[in-house]
CSV table of C-alpha atoms in Angstrom, one decimal:
chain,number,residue,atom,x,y,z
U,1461,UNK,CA,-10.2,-17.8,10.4
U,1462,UNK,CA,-10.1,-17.7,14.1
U,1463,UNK,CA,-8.3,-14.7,16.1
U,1464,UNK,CA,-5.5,-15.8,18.1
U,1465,UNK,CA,-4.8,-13.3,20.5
U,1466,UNK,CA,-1.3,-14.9,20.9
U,1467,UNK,CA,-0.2,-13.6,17.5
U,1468,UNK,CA,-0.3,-9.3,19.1
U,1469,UNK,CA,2.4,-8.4,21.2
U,1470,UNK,CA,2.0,-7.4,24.5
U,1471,UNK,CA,2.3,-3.6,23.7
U,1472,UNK,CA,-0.1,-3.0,21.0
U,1473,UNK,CA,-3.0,-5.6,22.8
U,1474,UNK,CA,-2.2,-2.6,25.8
U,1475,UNK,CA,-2.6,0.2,23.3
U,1476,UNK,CA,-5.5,-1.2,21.9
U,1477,UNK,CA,-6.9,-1.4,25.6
U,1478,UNK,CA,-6.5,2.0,26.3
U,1479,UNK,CA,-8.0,3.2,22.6
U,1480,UNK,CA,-10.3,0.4,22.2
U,1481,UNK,CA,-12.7,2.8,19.6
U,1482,UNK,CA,-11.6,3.7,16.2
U,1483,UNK,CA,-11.6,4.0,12.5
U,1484,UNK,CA,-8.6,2.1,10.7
U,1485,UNK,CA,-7.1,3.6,7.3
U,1486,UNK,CA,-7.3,-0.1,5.7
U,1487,UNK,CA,-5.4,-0.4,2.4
U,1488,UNK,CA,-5.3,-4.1,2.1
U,1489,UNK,CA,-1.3,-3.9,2.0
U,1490,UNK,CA,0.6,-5.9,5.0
U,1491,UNK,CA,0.5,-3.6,7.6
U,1492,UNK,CA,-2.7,-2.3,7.4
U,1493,UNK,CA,-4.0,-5.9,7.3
U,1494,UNK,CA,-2.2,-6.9,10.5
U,1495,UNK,CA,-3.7,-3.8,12.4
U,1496,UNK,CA,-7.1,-5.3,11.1
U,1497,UNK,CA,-6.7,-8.5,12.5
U,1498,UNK,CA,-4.8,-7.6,15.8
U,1499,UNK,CA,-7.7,-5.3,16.4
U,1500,UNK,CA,-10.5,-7.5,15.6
U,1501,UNK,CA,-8.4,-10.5,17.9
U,1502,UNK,CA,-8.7,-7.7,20.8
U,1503,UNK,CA,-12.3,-6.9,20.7
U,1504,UNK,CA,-11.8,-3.3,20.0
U,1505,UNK,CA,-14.7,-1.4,18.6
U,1506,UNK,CA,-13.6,0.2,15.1
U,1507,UNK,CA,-14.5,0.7,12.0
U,1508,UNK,CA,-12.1,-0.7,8.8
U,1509,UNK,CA,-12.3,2.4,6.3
U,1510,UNK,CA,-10.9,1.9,2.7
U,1511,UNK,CA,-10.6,4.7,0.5
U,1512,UNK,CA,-11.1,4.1,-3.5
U,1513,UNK,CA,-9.3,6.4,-5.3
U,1514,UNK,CA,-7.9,6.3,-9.2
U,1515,UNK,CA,-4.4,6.2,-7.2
U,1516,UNK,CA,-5.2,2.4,-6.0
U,1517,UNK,CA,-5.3,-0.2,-8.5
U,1518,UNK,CA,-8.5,-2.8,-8.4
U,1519,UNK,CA,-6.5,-5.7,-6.6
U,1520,UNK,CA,-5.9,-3.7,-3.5
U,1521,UNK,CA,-9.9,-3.3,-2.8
U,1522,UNK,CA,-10.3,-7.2,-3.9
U,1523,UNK,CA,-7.8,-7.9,-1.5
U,1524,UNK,CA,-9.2,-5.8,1.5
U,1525,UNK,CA,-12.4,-7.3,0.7
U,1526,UNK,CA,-11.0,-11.1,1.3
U,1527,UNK,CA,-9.3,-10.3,4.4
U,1528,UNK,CA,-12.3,-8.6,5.6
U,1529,UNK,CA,-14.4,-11.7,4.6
U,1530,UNK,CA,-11.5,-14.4,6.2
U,1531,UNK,CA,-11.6,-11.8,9.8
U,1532,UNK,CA,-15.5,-12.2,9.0
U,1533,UNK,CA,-16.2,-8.5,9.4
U,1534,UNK,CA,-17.0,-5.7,6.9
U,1535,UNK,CA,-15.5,-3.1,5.6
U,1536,UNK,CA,-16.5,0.5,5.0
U,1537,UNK,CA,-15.5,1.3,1.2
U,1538,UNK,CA,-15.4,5.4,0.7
U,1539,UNK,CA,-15.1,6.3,-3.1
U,1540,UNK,CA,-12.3,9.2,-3.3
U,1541,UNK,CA,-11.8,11.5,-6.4
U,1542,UNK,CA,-8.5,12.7,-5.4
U,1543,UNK,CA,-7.8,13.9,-9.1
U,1544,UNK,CA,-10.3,17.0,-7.9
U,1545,UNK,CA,-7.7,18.6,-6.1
U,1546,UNK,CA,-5.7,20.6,-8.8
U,1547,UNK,CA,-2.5,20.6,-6.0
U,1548,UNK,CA,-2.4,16.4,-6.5
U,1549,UNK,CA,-3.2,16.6,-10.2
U,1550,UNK,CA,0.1,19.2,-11.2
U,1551,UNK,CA,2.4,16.6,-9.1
U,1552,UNK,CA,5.0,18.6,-6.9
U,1553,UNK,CA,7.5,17.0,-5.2
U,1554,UNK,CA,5.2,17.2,-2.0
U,1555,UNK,CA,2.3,15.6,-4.1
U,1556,UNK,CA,2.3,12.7,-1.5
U,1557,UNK,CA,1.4,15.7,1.5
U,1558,UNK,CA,-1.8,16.9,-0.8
U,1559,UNK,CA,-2.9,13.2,-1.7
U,1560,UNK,CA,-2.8,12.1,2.6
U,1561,UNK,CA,-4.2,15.3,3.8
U,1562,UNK,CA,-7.3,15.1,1.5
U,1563,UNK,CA,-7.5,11.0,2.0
U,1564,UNK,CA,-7.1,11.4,5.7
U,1565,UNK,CA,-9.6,14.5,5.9
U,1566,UNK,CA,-12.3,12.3,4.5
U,1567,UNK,CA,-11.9,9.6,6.6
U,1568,UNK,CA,-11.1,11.4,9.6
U,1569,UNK,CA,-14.6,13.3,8.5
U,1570,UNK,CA,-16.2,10.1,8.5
U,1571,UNK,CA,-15.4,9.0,11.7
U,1572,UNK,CA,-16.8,12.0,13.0
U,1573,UNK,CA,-20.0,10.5,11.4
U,1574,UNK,CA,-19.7,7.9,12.6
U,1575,UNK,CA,-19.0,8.8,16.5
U,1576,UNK,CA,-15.5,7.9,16.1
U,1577,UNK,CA,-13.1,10.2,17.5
U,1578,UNK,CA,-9.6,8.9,16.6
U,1579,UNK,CA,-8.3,7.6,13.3
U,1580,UNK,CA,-5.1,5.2,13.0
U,1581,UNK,CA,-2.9,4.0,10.3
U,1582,UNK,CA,-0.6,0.9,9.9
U,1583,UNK,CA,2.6,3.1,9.4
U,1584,UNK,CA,5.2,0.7,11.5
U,1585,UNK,CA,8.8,1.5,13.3
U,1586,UNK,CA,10.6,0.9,10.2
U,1587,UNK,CA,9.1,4.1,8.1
U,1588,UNK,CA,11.1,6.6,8.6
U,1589,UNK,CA,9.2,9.4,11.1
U,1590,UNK,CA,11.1,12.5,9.8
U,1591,UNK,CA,9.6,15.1,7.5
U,1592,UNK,CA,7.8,13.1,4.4
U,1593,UNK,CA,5.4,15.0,3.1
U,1594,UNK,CA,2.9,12.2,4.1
U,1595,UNK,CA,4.0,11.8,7.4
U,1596,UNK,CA,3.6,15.8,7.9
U,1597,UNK,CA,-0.7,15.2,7.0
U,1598,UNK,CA,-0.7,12.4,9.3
U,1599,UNK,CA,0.8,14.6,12.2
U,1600,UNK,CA,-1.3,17.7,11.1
U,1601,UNK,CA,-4.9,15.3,11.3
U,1602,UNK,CA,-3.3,13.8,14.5
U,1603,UNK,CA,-3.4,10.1,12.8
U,1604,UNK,CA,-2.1,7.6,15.5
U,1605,UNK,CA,0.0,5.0,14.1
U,1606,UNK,CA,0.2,1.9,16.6
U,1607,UNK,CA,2.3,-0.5,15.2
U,1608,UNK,CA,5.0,2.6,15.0
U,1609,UNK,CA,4.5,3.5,18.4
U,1610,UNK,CA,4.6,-0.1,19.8
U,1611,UNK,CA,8.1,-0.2,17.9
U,1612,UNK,CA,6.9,-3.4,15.4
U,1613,UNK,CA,9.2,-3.2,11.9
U,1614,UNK,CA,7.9,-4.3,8.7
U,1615,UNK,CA,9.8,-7.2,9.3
U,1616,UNK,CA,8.1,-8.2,13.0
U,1617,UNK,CA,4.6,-7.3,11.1
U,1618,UNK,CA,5.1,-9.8,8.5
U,1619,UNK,CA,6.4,-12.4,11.3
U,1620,UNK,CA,3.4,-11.7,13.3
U,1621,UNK,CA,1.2,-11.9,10.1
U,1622,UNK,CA,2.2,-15.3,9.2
U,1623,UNK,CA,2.0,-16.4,12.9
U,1624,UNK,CA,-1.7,-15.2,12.3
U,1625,UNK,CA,-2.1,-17.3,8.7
U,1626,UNK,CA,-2.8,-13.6,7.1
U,1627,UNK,CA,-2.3,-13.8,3.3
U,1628,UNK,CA,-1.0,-10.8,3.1
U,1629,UNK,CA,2.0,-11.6,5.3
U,1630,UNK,CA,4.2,-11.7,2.1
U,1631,UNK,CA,2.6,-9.2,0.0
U,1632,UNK,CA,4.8,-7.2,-1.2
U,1633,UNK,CA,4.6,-3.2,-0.8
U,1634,UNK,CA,2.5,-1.0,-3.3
U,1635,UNK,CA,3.3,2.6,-3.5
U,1636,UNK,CA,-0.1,4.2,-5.6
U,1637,UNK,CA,0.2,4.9,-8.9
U,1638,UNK,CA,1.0,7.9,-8.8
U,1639,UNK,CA,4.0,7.0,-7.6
U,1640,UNK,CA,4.7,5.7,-11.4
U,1641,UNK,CA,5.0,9.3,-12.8
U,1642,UNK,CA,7.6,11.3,-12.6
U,1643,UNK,CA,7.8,14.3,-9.9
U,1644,UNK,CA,6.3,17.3,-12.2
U,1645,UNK,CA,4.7,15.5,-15.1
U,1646,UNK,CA,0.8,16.0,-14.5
U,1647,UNK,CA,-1.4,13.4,-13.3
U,1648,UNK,CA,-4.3,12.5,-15.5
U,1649,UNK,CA,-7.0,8.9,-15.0
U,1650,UNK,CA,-6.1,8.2,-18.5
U,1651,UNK,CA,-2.3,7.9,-17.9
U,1652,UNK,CA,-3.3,5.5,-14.5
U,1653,UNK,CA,-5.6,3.6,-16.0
U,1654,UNK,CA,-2.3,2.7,-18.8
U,1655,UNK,CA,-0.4,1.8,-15.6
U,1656,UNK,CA,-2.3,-0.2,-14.1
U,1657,UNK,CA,-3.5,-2.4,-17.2
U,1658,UNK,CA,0.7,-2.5,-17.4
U,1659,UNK,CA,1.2,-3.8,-14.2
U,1660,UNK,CA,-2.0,-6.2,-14.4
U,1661,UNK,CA,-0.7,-7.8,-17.8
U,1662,UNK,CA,2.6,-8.3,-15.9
U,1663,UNK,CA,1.1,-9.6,-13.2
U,1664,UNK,CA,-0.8,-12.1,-15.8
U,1665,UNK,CA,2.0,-13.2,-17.1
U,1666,UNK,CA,3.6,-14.6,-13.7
U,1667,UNK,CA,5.8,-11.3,-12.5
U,1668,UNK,CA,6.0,-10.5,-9.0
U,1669,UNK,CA,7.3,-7.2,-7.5
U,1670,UNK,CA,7.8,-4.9,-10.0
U,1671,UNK,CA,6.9,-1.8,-11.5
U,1672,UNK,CA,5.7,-0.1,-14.8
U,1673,UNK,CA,7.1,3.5,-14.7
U,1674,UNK,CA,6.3,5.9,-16.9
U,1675,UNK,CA,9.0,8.0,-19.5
U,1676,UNK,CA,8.4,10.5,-21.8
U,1677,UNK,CA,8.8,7.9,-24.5
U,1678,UNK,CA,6.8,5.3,-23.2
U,1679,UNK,CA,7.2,2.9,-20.2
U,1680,UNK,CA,10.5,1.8,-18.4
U,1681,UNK,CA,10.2,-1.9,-16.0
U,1682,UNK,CA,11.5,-2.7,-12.9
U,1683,UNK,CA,11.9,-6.2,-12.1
U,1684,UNK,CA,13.8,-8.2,-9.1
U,1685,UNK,CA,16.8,-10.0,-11.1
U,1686,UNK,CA,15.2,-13.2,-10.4
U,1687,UNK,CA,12.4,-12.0,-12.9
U,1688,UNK,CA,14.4,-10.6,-15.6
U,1689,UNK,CA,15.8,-13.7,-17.3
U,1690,UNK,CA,11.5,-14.3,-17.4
U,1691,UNK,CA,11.1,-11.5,-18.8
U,1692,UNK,CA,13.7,-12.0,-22.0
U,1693,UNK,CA,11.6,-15.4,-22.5
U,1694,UNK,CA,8.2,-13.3,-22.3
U,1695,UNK,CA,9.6,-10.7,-24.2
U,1696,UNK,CA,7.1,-10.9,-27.1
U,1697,UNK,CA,4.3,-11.1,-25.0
U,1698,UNK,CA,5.3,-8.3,-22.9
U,1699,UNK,CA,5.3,-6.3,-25.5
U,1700,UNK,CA,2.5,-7.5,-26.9
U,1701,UNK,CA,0.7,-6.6,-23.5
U,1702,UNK,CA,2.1,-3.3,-23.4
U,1703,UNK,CA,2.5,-1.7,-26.3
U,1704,UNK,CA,-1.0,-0.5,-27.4
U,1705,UNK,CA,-0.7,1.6,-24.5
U,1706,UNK,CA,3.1,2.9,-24.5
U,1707,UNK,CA,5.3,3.8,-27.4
U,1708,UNK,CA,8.9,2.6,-25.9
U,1709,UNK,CA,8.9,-0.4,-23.5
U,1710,UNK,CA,12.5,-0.1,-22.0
U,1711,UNK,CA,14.2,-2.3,-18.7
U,1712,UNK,CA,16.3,-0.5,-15.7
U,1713,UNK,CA,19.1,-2.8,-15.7
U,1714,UNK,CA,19.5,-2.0,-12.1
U,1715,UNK,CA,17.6,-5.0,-10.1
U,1716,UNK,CA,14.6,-4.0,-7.2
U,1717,UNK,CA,15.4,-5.5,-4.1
U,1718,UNK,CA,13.4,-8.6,-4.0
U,1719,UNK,CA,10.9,-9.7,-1.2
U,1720,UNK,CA,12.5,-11.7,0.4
U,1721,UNK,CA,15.3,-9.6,1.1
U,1722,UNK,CA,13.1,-6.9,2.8
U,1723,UNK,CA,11.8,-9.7,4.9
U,1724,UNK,CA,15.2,-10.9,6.2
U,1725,UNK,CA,16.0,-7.9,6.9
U,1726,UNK,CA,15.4,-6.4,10.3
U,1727,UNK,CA,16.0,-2.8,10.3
U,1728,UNK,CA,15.4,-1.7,6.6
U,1729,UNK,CA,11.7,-1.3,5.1
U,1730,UNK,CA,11.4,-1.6,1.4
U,1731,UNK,CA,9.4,1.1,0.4
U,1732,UNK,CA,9.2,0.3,-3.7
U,1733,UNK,CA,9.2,4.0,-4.3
């Protein structure tokens, strides 16, 4: 894939100008994978840093790794045992601030190796800026999130995304896994490892956008309402899939917001939380 220049707006090739050296937080998710690409179109000098954790399920690294390979650069993959921190295991309602500090300290600790001196994300100007307990690690570690400060929305990113032929342009967003189990309820790899084969054997079988959360009785879907009538004509092999790992398999009845209403819209992000 070539760079085209002509796909990064005038305010974040200037921002990129005037912080041409970095290391990039590089999930594989949309925005992320934008910042990648507008970066590597502007010549800056950075380094694409993906953290593995047992929080990010295997398709997010093969995806990195194929946009990395289409931008023809590398990547720098940083294994992460964030389960070693007790505070992220017990899952507060802050969990999110515990999980960001200690990703962001290690890869604000290797770009210090690395004779890097600033670190950036690809939080845009649709996540909400207030006290999140994630945005509150990436303010403390002094993360700079370009997209945000250039004012591009999810919805601009994707736009510009597509302009660029990135496949991501329509991925849809991926909260961790974590982000599966309920506020309170410890976090163990076992219980991840359930969620993700879930959401996998889903994917399999030709869902899109969903989630596998989990209940104290089992497991409880969310699908778009586009993908539940599928589901009632998979319903065997759903549970087929699912139920040597989870007791109860139950559906919310109340639809997710599909993609492609987060993408026509211009001043909402969906944040699949």
């Amino acid at each position: 894939m070539n760079a085209n220049v002509r796909a990064v707006p005038e305010a974040l090739r200037t921002w990129l100008a005037a912080h041409p050296r970095f290391v990039l937080a590089f999930s594989g998710g949309c925005d992320s994978a934008y910042l990648f690409y507008a970066a590597s179109a502007c010549g800056a000098d950075f380094t694409a840093c993906y953290v593995q954790s047992p929080f990010q399920p295997a398709f997010e690294l093969e995806d990195a790794m194929r946009l990395a390979k289409e931008l023809g650069r590398e990547i720098d993959v940083l294994p992460l045992d964030v389960l070693a921190d007790e505070r992220v295991c017990a899952n507060p309602p802050d969990r999110c601030y515990h999980c960001k500090r200690r990703i962001f300290s290690a890869i604000c600790a290797r770009a210090a190796a690395k004779g890097y001196g600033l670190v950036i994300d690809g939080t845009n100007a649709s996540d909400d800026a207030g006290d999140r307990p994630g945005m509150r690690a990436l303010r403390e570690l002094e993360v700079a999130s370009p997209l945000r400060l250039c004012g591009l929305t999810k919805a601009r990113v994707r736009e510009l995304s597509r302009e660029a032929e990135l496949f991501t342009w329509n991925k849809p967003a991926y909260a961790c896994l974590a982000t599966r189990i309920p506020a309170g309820t410890p976090i163990d790899g076992e219980t991840l490892v359930k969620i993700e084969r879930a959401e996998a054997a889903l994917a399999q079988l030709g869902f899109s956008d969903f989630r596998a959360r989990l209940t104290q009785r089992g497991v409880r879907l969310e699908l778009t309402e586009a993908d539940m009538a599928r589901l009632m004509e998979r319903r065997a092999e759903v549970c087929a899939a699912l139920e040597k790992d989870f007791g109860e398999i139950a559906l919310d009845l109340h639809p997710r917001r599909g993609l492609e209403a987060e993408i026509t819209s211009q001043d909402t992000e969906y944040r699949g939380k």
